[in-house]
Tab-separated table of C-alpha atoms and ligand atoms in Angstrom:
chain	number	residue	atom	x	y	z
A	1	MET	CA	244.833	122.575	157.132
A	2	SER	CA	243.269	123.651	160.374
A	3	CYS	CA	240.270	121.270	160.512
A	4	SER	CA	241.036	117.996	162.231
A	5	LYS	CA	237.697	116.152	161.643
A	6	PRO	CA	238.534	112.496	161.061
A	7	LEU	CA	237.920	111.019	157.554
A	8	VAL	CA	234.881	108.786	157.618
A	9	ASP	CA	233.153	107.778	154.377
A	10	ALA	CA	229.463	107.343	153.577
A	11	PHE	CA	229.716	103.656	154.525
A	12	ASN	CA	231.120	104.552	157.955
A	13	ARG	CA	234.576	103.389	157.097
A	14	ARG	CA	237.303	105.276	158.910
A	15	ILE	CA	240.041	106.227	156.460
A	16	SER	CA	243.432	106.085	158.137
A	17	TYR	CA	245.778	104.874	155.345
A	18	LEU	CA	247.074	107.071	152.525
A	19	ARG	CA	248.980	105.708	149.568
A	20	LEU	CA	250.811	108.662	148.099
A	21	SER	CA	252.405	108.497	144.738
A	22	VAL	CA	255.496	110.648	144.412
A	23	THR	CA	256.071	110.107	140.738
A	24	ASP	CA	254.521	108.169	137.833
A	25	ARG	CA	257.982	107.566	136.315
A	26	CYS	CA	259.813	104.292	136.582
A	27	ASP	CA	263.137	102.621	135.684
A	28	LEU	CA	261.403	99.317	134.830
A	29	ARG	CA	258.531	98.630	132.373
A	30	CYS	CA	256.722	95.611	133.903
A	31	THR	CA	254.601	94.173	131.135
A	32	TYR	CA	251.431	93.863	133.316
A	33	CYS	CA	251.829	97.443	134.622
A	34	MET	CA	252.651	99.611	131.575
A	35	PRO	CA	253.475	99.507	127.888
A	36	GLU	CA	257.144	99.810	126.790
A	37	ALA	CA	256.379	103.261	125.320
A	38	MET	CA	254.593	104.565	128.419
A	39	GLN	CA	253.903	108.291	128.166
A	40	PHE	CA	254.922	109.913	131.466
A	41	LEU	CA	253.329	113.075	132.806
A	42	PRO	CA	254.877	116.507	132.158
A	43	LYS	CA	256.952	117.442	135.253
A	44	LYS	CA	255.080	120.699	135.757
A	45	ASP	CA	251.901	118.758	136.481
A	46	VAL	CA	253.588	116.741	139.213
A	47	LEU	CA	253.450	118.079	142.760
A	48	SER	CA	256.681	119.449	144.118
A	49	LEU	CA	258.228	117.723	147.181
A	50	GLU	CA	257.103	120.679	149.243
A	51	GLU	CA	253.543	120.292	148.010
A	52	LEU	CA	253.580	116.538	148.707
A	53	HIS	CA	254.825	117.277	152.174
A	54	LYS	CA	252.145	119.845	152.823
A	55	LEU	CA	249.486	117.472	151.551
A	56	ALA	CA	250.729	114.694	153.788
A	57	LEU	CA	250.713	116.891	156.859
A	58	GLY	CA	247.124	117.884	155.983
A	59	PHE	CA	246.150	114.229	155.812
A	60	ILE	CA	247.824	113.474	159.158
A	61	ASP	CA	245.846	116.291	160.651
A	62	ARG	CA	242.669	114.546	159.376
A	63	GLY	CA	243.540	111.313	161.104
A	64	ILE	CA	245.686	109.540	158.550
A	65	THR	CA	248.070	107.418	160.650
A	66	LYS	CA	249.747	105.291	157.950
A	67	ILE	CA	251.377	106.663	154.773
A	68	ARG	CA	252.862	104.504	152.046
A	69	LEU	CA	254.926	106.318	149.408
A	70	THR	CA	254.677	104.625	146.049
A	71	GLY	CA	254.569	105.429	142.285
A	72	GLY	CA	255.777	104.718	139.647
A	73	GLU	CA	259.078	103.985	141.338
A	74	PRO	CA	259.294	106.322	144.390
A	75	LEU	CA	263.072	106.069	144.640
A	76	VAL	CA	263.676	107.454	141.090
A	77	ARG	CA	262.236	110.812	142.163
A	78	ARG	CA	265.134	113.137	142.801
A	79	ASP	CA	265.575	114.187	146.433
A	80	VAL	CA	262.646	111.917	147.557
A	81	ILE	CA	264.814	111.133	150.600
A	82	ASP	CA	264.204	114.646	151.781
A	83	LEU	CA	260.450	114.046	151.795
A	84	ILE	CA	260.960	110.685	153.515
A	85	SER	CA	263.077	112.310	156.219
A	86	ALA	CA	260.571	115.164	156.673
A	87	LEU	CA	257.658	112.737	157.044
A	88	GLY	CA	259.797	110.585	159.392
A	89	ARG	CA	259.805	113.453	161.790
A	90	LYS	CA	255.982	113.098	162.128
A	91	LEU	CA	256.339	109.534	163.324
A	92	GLY	CA	254.991	109.491	166.893
A	93	ASP	CA	253.412	112.850	166.289
A	94	GLY	CA	250.222	111.811	164.504
A	95	LEU	CA	251.853	109.454	162.090
A	96	GLU	CA	252.179	105.779	163.240
A	97	GLU	CA	253.724	104.270	160.210
A	98	LEU	CA	255.658	105.520	157.204
A	99	THR	CA	256.526	102.926	154.587
A	100	LEU	CA	257.094	102.603	150.832
A	101	THR	CA	256.619	100.232	148.004
A	102	THR	CA	259.583	99.909	145.674
A	103	ASN	CA	260.939	97.793	142.873
A	104	GLY	CA	264.217	97.616	144.795
A	105	THR	CA	266.588	98.813	142.085
A	106	GLN	CA	267.738	101.875	144.064
A	107	LEU	CA	267.766	100.294	147.513
A	108	GLY	CA	271.531	99.770	147.450
A	109	GLU	CA	271.875	103.555	147.658
A	110	PHE	CA	268.787	104.451	149.708
A	111	ALA	CA	268.162	101.631	152.216
A	112	GLY	CA	270.405	103.239	154.880
A	113	PRO	CA	268.839	106.745	154.657
A	114	ILE	CA	265.319	105.272	154.512
A	115	ALA	CA	265.943	103.325	157.756
A	116	ALA	CA	267.551	106.420	159.298
A	117	ALA	CA	264.399	108.371	158.544
A	118	GLY	CA	262.363	106.034	160.848
A	119	VAL	CA	260.947	103.639	158.247
A	120	LYS	CA	260.706	100.145	159.661
A	121	ARG	CA	259.110	98.047	156.938
A	122	ILE	CA	259.086	98.280	153.190
A	123	ASN	CA	257.519	96.243	150.382
A	124	VAL	CA	259.725	95.157	147.526
A	125	SER	CA	258.136	93.895	144.339
A	126	LEU	CA	259.813	90.798	142.913
A	127	ASP	CA	258.059	88.490	140.546
A	128	THR	CA	260.865	86.041	139.731
A	129	MET	CA	264.380	84.967	140.704
A	130	ASP	CA	265.147	83.951	137.131
A	131	GLY	CA	267.275	86.560	135.393
A	132	ALA	CA	265.827	85.861	131.939
A	133	LEU	CA	262.246	85.932	133.118
A	134	PHE	CA	262.888	89.079	135.128
A	135	GLN	CA	264.203	90.746	131.971
A	136	GLN	CA	261.153	89.543	130.014
A	137	LEU	CA	258.725	90.727	132.699
A	138	SER	CA	260.269	94.050	133.505
A	139	ARG	CA	261.836	94.633	130.084
A	140	ARG	CA	265.134	95.511	131.958
A	141	ASP	CA	268.081	93.443	133.078
A	142	ARG	CA	268.077	94.411	136.763
A	143	LEU	CA	267.568	91.269	138.832
A	144	ALA	CA	271.090	91.333	140.393
A	145	GLN	CA	270.636	95.021	141.337
A	146	VAL	CA	267.254	94.261	142.940
A	147	LEU	CA	268.605	91.336	144.965
A	148	GLN	CA	271.492	93.574	146.127
A	149	GLY	CA	268.932	96.181	147.084
A	150	ILE	CA	266.936	93.677	149.139
A	151	ALA	CA	270.077	92.555	150.926
A	152	ALA	CA	270.998	96.188	151.597
A	153	ALA	CA	267.561	96.811	153.071
A	154	LYS	CA	267.952	93.821	155.388
A	155	ASP	CA	271.409	94.976	156.446
A	156	ALA	CA	269.993	98.453	157.226
A	157	GLY	CA	267.481	96.850	159.596
A	158	LEU	CA	264.367	97.251	157.383
A	159	LYS	CA	261.772	94.486	157.504
A	160	VAL	CA	261.135	93.503	153.925
A	161	LYS	CA	257.969	92.138	152.489
A	162	ILE	CA	258.187	90.720	148.979
A	163	ASN	CA	255.225	91.413	146.688
A	164	THR	CA	254.779	89.015	143.784
A	165	VAL	CA	252.180	89.246	141.104
A	166	ALA	CA	251.072	85.706	140.146
A	167	LEU	CA	251.275	85.321	136.440
A	168	LYS	CA	249.916	82.278	134.552
A	169	GLY	CA	252.528	80.563	132.388
A	170	LEU	CA	255.212	82.979	133.569
A	171	ASN	CA	256.166	82.716	137.256
A	172	GLU	CA	253.388	80.300	138.217
A	173	GLU	CA	255.705	77.286	138.647
A	174	GLU	CA	258.235	79.290	140.581
A	175	ILE	CA	255.919	80.499	143.297
A	176	PRO	CA	256.715	77.691	145.848
A	177	PHE	CA	260.450	78.425	145.348
A	178	LEU	CA	259.866	82.166	145.792
A	179	VAL	CA	258.047	81.476	149.098
A	180	GLU	CA	260.909	79.325	150.322
A	181	TRP	CA	263.535	81.797	149.216
A	182	ALA	CA	261.711	84.774	150.863
A	183	HIS	CA	261.092	82.941	154.082
A	184	SER	CA	264.638	81.565	154.289
A	185	HIS	CA	265.878	85.232	154.156
A	186	GLY	CA	263.407	86.350	156.834
A	187	HIS	CA	261.045	88.150	154.411
A	188	ASP	CA	257.254	87.735	154.309
A	189	LEU	CA	255.830	87.291	150.832
A	190	THR	CA	252.453	88.426	149.439
A	191	LEU	CA	250.934	87.084	146.231
A	192	ILE	CA	248.790	89.536	144.143
A	193	GLU	CA	246.224	88.850	141.412
A	194	VAL	CA	246.861	90.885	138.299
A	195	MET	CA	244.327	93.714	138.006
A	196	PRO	CA	242.848	95.206	134.801
A	197	LEU	CA	244.232	98.742	135.170
A	198	GLY	CA	245.451	100.682	132.109
A	199	GLU	CA	246.247	99.504	128.639
A	200	VAL	CA	249.367	97.315	128.277
A	201	ASP	CA	251.021	95.672	125.236
A	202	GLY	CA	249.136	92.347	124.995
A	203	GLU	CA	246.207	90.844	126.913
A	204	ARG	CA	246.375	90.693	130.722
A	205	VAL	CA	243.805	87.984	130.813
A	206	ASP	CA	246.323	85.567	129.209
A	207	HIS	CA	248.383	85.719	132.428
A	208	TYR	CA	245.583	86.131	135.004
A	209	LEU	CA	245.955	83.494	137.654
A	210	PRO	CA	243.341	83.267	140.400
A	211	LEU	CA	245.042	82.875	143.801
A	212	THR	CA	242.501	80.295	144.832
A	213	ALA	CA	244.288	77.950	142.350
A	214	ILE	CA	247.715	78.894	143.624
A	215	ARG	CA	246.653	78.302	147.178
A	216	ASP	CA	245.429	74.846	146.395
A	217	ARG	CA	248.678	74.015	144.719
A	218	LEU	CA	250.711	75.420	147.602
A	219	GLU	CA	248.693	73.352	150.005
A	220	GLN	CA	249.925	70.207	148.259
A	221	ARG	CA	253.441	71.185	149.248
A	222	PHE	CA	253.117	73.176	152.447
A	223	THR	CA	250.846	73.289	155.509
A	224	LEU	CA	249.136	76.701	155.452
A	225	GLU	CA	247.836	77.806	158.849
A	226	ASP	CA	245.331	80.734	158.916
A	227	SER	CA	246.762	83.778	160.715
A	228	ASP	CA	245.116	86.887	162.302
A	229	PHE	CA	248.108	88.972	161.328
A	230	ARG	CA	247.183	92.194	159.560
A	231	THR	CA	249.193	95.152	158.304
A	232	GLY	CA	246.367	97.557	157.701
A	233	GLY	CA	246.274	96.622	153.982
A	234	PRO	CA	244.057	94.195	152.060
A	235	SER	CA	246.383	91.197	152.463
A	236	ARG	CA	245.067	88.116	154.196
A	237	TYR	CA	247.844	85.935	155.790
A	238	VAL	CA	248.696	82.381	156.495
A	239	THR	CA	251.710	80.956	158.243
A	240	VAL	CA	253.663	78.338	156.281
A	241	LYS	CA	254.332	75.628	158.884
A	242	GLU	CA	257.396	74.235	157.143
A	243	THR	CA	259.194	77.572	156.807
A	244	GLY	CA	257.704	79.407	159.768
A	245	GLY	CA	257.247	82.445	157.416
A	246	ARG	CA	254.132	84.492	156.583
A	247	LEU	CA	252.439	84.302	153.191
A	248	GLY	CA	249.814	86.906	152.184
A	249	PHE	CA	247.170	86.852	149.491
A	250	ILE	CA	245.784	89.992	147.818
A	251	THR	CA	242.723	88.800	145.968
A	252	PRO	CA	240.834	91.775	144.387
A	253	LEU	CA	239.238	89.476	141.814
A	254	THR	CA	238.494	86.222	143.576
A	255	ASN	CA	237.630	87.566	147.052
A	256	ASN	CA	236.413	91.113	147.434
A	257	PHE	CA	237.841	92.899	150.497
A	258	CYS	CA	236.216	96.310	150.114
A	259	ALA	CA	234.011	96.195	153.281
A	260	GLY	CA	237.099	96.796	155.382
A	261	CYS	CA	238.650	99.435	153.125
A	262	ASN	CA	240.556	102.103	155.063
A	263	ARG	CA	242.536	103.521	152.153
A	264	ILE	CA	242.670	106.438	149.753
A	265	ARG	CA	245.273	107.138	147.004
A	266	VAL	CA	246.706	110.334	145.768
A	267	THR	CA	248.485	110.528	142.416
A	268	ALA	CA	251.698	112.430	141.886
A	269	THR	CA	249.623	115.195	140.326
A	270	GLY	CA	247.444	115.542	143.413
A	271	GLN	CA	244.362	113.740	142.342
A	272	LEU	CA	242.707	111.806	145.118
A	273	TYR	CA	241.197	108.532	143.912
A	274	ALA	CA	238.727	107.214	146.433
A	275	CYS	CA	239.090	103.652	145.094
A	276	LEU	CA	241.836	101.954	143.059
A	277	GLY	CA	239.210	100.351	140.858
A	278	GLY	CA	236.887	103.353	140.503
A	279	SER	CA	236.846	106.667	138.754
A	280	GLU	CA	235.665	108.729	141.733
A	281	MET	CA	238.220	111.490	142.077
A	282	VAL	CA	238.733	114.868	143.680
A	283	ASP	CA	241.518	117.264	142.688
A	284	LEU	CA	243.792	118.441	145.476
A	285	ARG	CA	246.364	120.287	143.302
A	286	GLY	CA	244.002	123.157	142.514
A	287	PRO	CA	243.155	123.843	146.146
A	288	LEU	CA	246.836	123.322	147.194
A	289	ARG	CA	247.937	125.981	144.635
A	290	SER	CA	245.046	128.377	145.476
A	291	ASP	CA	244.876	131.397	147.790
A	292	ASP	CA	243.176	129.332	150.477
A	293	PRO	CA	244.905	125.921	150.522
A	294	ASP	CA	243.723	124.949	153.976
A	295	GLY	CA	239.981	125.658	153.306
A	296	GLY	CA	240.146	124.197	149.815
A	297	LEU	CA	241.802	120.945	150.900
A	298	ALA	CA	239.427	120.476	153.823
A	299	ALA	CA	236.434	120.800	151.427
A	300	ALA	CA	238.110	118.482	148.938
A	301	LEU	CA	238.655	115.772	151.553
A	302	ASP	CA	235.078	116.040	152.703
A	303	GLU	CA	233.999	115.596	149.149
A	304	ALA	CA	236.270	112.501	148.786
A	305	MET	CA	234.562	110.942	151.804
A	306	ARG	CA	231.181	111.628	150.227
A	307	ILE	CA	232.048	109.971	146.874
A	308	LYS	CA	234.089	106.922	148.035
A	309	PRO	CA	232.301	103.946	146.452
A	310	GLU	CA	231.258	100.889	148.442
A	311	ARG	CA	233.329	98.517	146.372
A	312	HIS	CA	235.354	98.140	143.156
A	313	HIS	CA	234.030	96.314	140.142
A	314	PHE	CA	237.058	94.693	138.571
A	315	GLU	CA	236.395	92.294	135.745
A	316	ILE	CA	239.041	90.347	133.879
A	317	ARG	CA	238.028	88.445	130.811
A	318	GLU	CA	238.980	88.342	127.181
A	319	GLY	CA	237.954	91.440	125.246
A	320	ALA	CA	236.791	93.289	128.412
A	321	GLY	CA	239.747	95.792	128.416
A	322	PRO	CA	240.886	97.630	131.520
A	323	THR	CA	238.264	98.275	134.198
A	324	GLN	CA	240.032	101.604	134.640
A	325	PRO	CA	242.117	103.422	132.026
A	326	ARG	CA	244.619	104.588	134.686
A	327	HIS	CA	247.739	102.463	135.071
A	328	MET	CA	248.634	101.234	138.550
A	329	SER	CA	251.798	103.309	138.259
A	330	VAL	CA	249.671	106.449	137.913
A	331	THR	CA	247.234	105.821	140.714
A	332	GLY	CA	250.011	104.510	142.986
A	333	GLY	CA	250.122	100.765	143.739
B	401	LIG	N1	257.416	100.647	141.288
B	401	LIG	C1	257.064	100.162	142.600
B	401	LIG	C2	256.978	98.655	142.636
B	401	LIG	O1	256.988	98.047	141.574
B	401	LIG	O2	256.933	98.147	143.788
B	401	LIG	C3	255.800	100.793	143.187
B	401	LIG	C4	254.633	100.950	142.257
B	401	LIG	S1	253.944	99.469	141.606
B	401	LIG	C5	252.683	100.101	140.595
B	401	LIG	C6	253.180	98.744	143.019
B	401	LIG	C7	252.797	97.306	142.867
B	401	LIG	O3	251.756	97.180	141.962
B	401	LIG	C8	253.861	96.329	142.447
B	401	LIG	O4	253.966	95.294	143.378
B	401	LIG	C9	253.373	95.802	141.129
B	401	LIG	O5	253.801	94.486	140.901
B	401	LIG	C10	251.903	95.981	141.273
B	401	LIG	N2	251.163	96.106	139.977
B	401	LIG	C11	251.395	96.934	138.944
B	401	LIG	N3	250.443	96.801	138.005
B	401	LIG	C12	249.588	95.858	138.445
B	401	LIG	C13	248.428	95.260	137.925
B	401	LIG	N4	247.950	95.625	136.761
B	401	LIG	N5	247.790	94.366	138.701
B	401	LIG	C14	248.320	93.934	139.878
B	401	LIG	N6	249.416	94.458	140.436
B	401	LIG	C15	250.054	95.409	139.724
B	402	LIG	FE1	257.567	100.258	137.521
B	402	LIG	FE2	256.435	99.174	139.702
B	402	LIG	FE3	255.076	99.365	137.403
B	402	LIG	FE4	257.060	97.661	137.494
B	402	LIG	S1	255.191	97.607	138.681
B	402	LIG	S2	256.652	99.178	135.846
B	402	LIG	S3	258.488	98.674	138.831
B	402	LIG	S4	255.774	101.081	138.622
């Protein structure tokens, strides 16, 4: 891409953060994320690692300074470490931060190479420390592997943030313990409200837990001090006085954070979604595979800035169904 006009949307928000999905596939089947019999995309529809690299370079040229690789599970994509290493070489040359969100199952193998590529911080999703509940939630028996992966990441010098989806009647009682565990190991922890994205087996609303309620409960046990700390994402942080650690809240349902949105998402098939909760989309794969990829991509990114909506309209209530038919694992969480 030759144009280097920065990405600014119709609401004058400067877009500097790309969440790039490298695969929709996953080795877990978290119940709130996807059904057990999830239909994955045909491989031919998914961008090659070279195409993902070219896209990422194009975004950096348009002023994207932070890239988060995600999925599905990014570390189940074969040779993904080659992409991570190639993007790592852009750090300090347009790119300020390269990071990823992972379920942690493959970190035992990949933590070292990820750190060697220049990644400093990663997010690891962990909803419970109870083996039986982990198996119930993810439909796989992998807790020990994930905990080994988190330890390997720490040993490799990566700063780990734990992401925990708060689930009523499931991990709700365990959340104070998860905070203590994470902080005692030097990890920040962020709590996330479950979002109505894609059909799953069962009703999400049954397990929806507003973080306002969790915060009230945590305040009975801990002193939460507001913090200005930001990572460029939607999380709002407090410091837990008793542990000294940071605790984040991502509250798409109880507290809308769209006014400060700086993000766009690209699926593994090259569709740019201007908002996680919206259907506004431009296709990048067509232009990327055309005779004029640079011109086509530049025009597609301009169009994305034109259509990015002001805010999402998530709604979670019985019978409402998903706000968007796309699963989080498709859009890239
Ligand atoms: N597989 C990786 C992982 O689990 O970290 C990356 C992709 S996953 C879709 C990214 C994050 O989205 C995870 O923290 C997961 O818990 C969260 N997530 C998935 N579905 C969600 C939903 N419906 N509502 C809220 N968070 C969700
Ligand atoms: Fe896989 Fe992540 Fe979805 Fe769980 S949340 S099924 S680990 S993509």
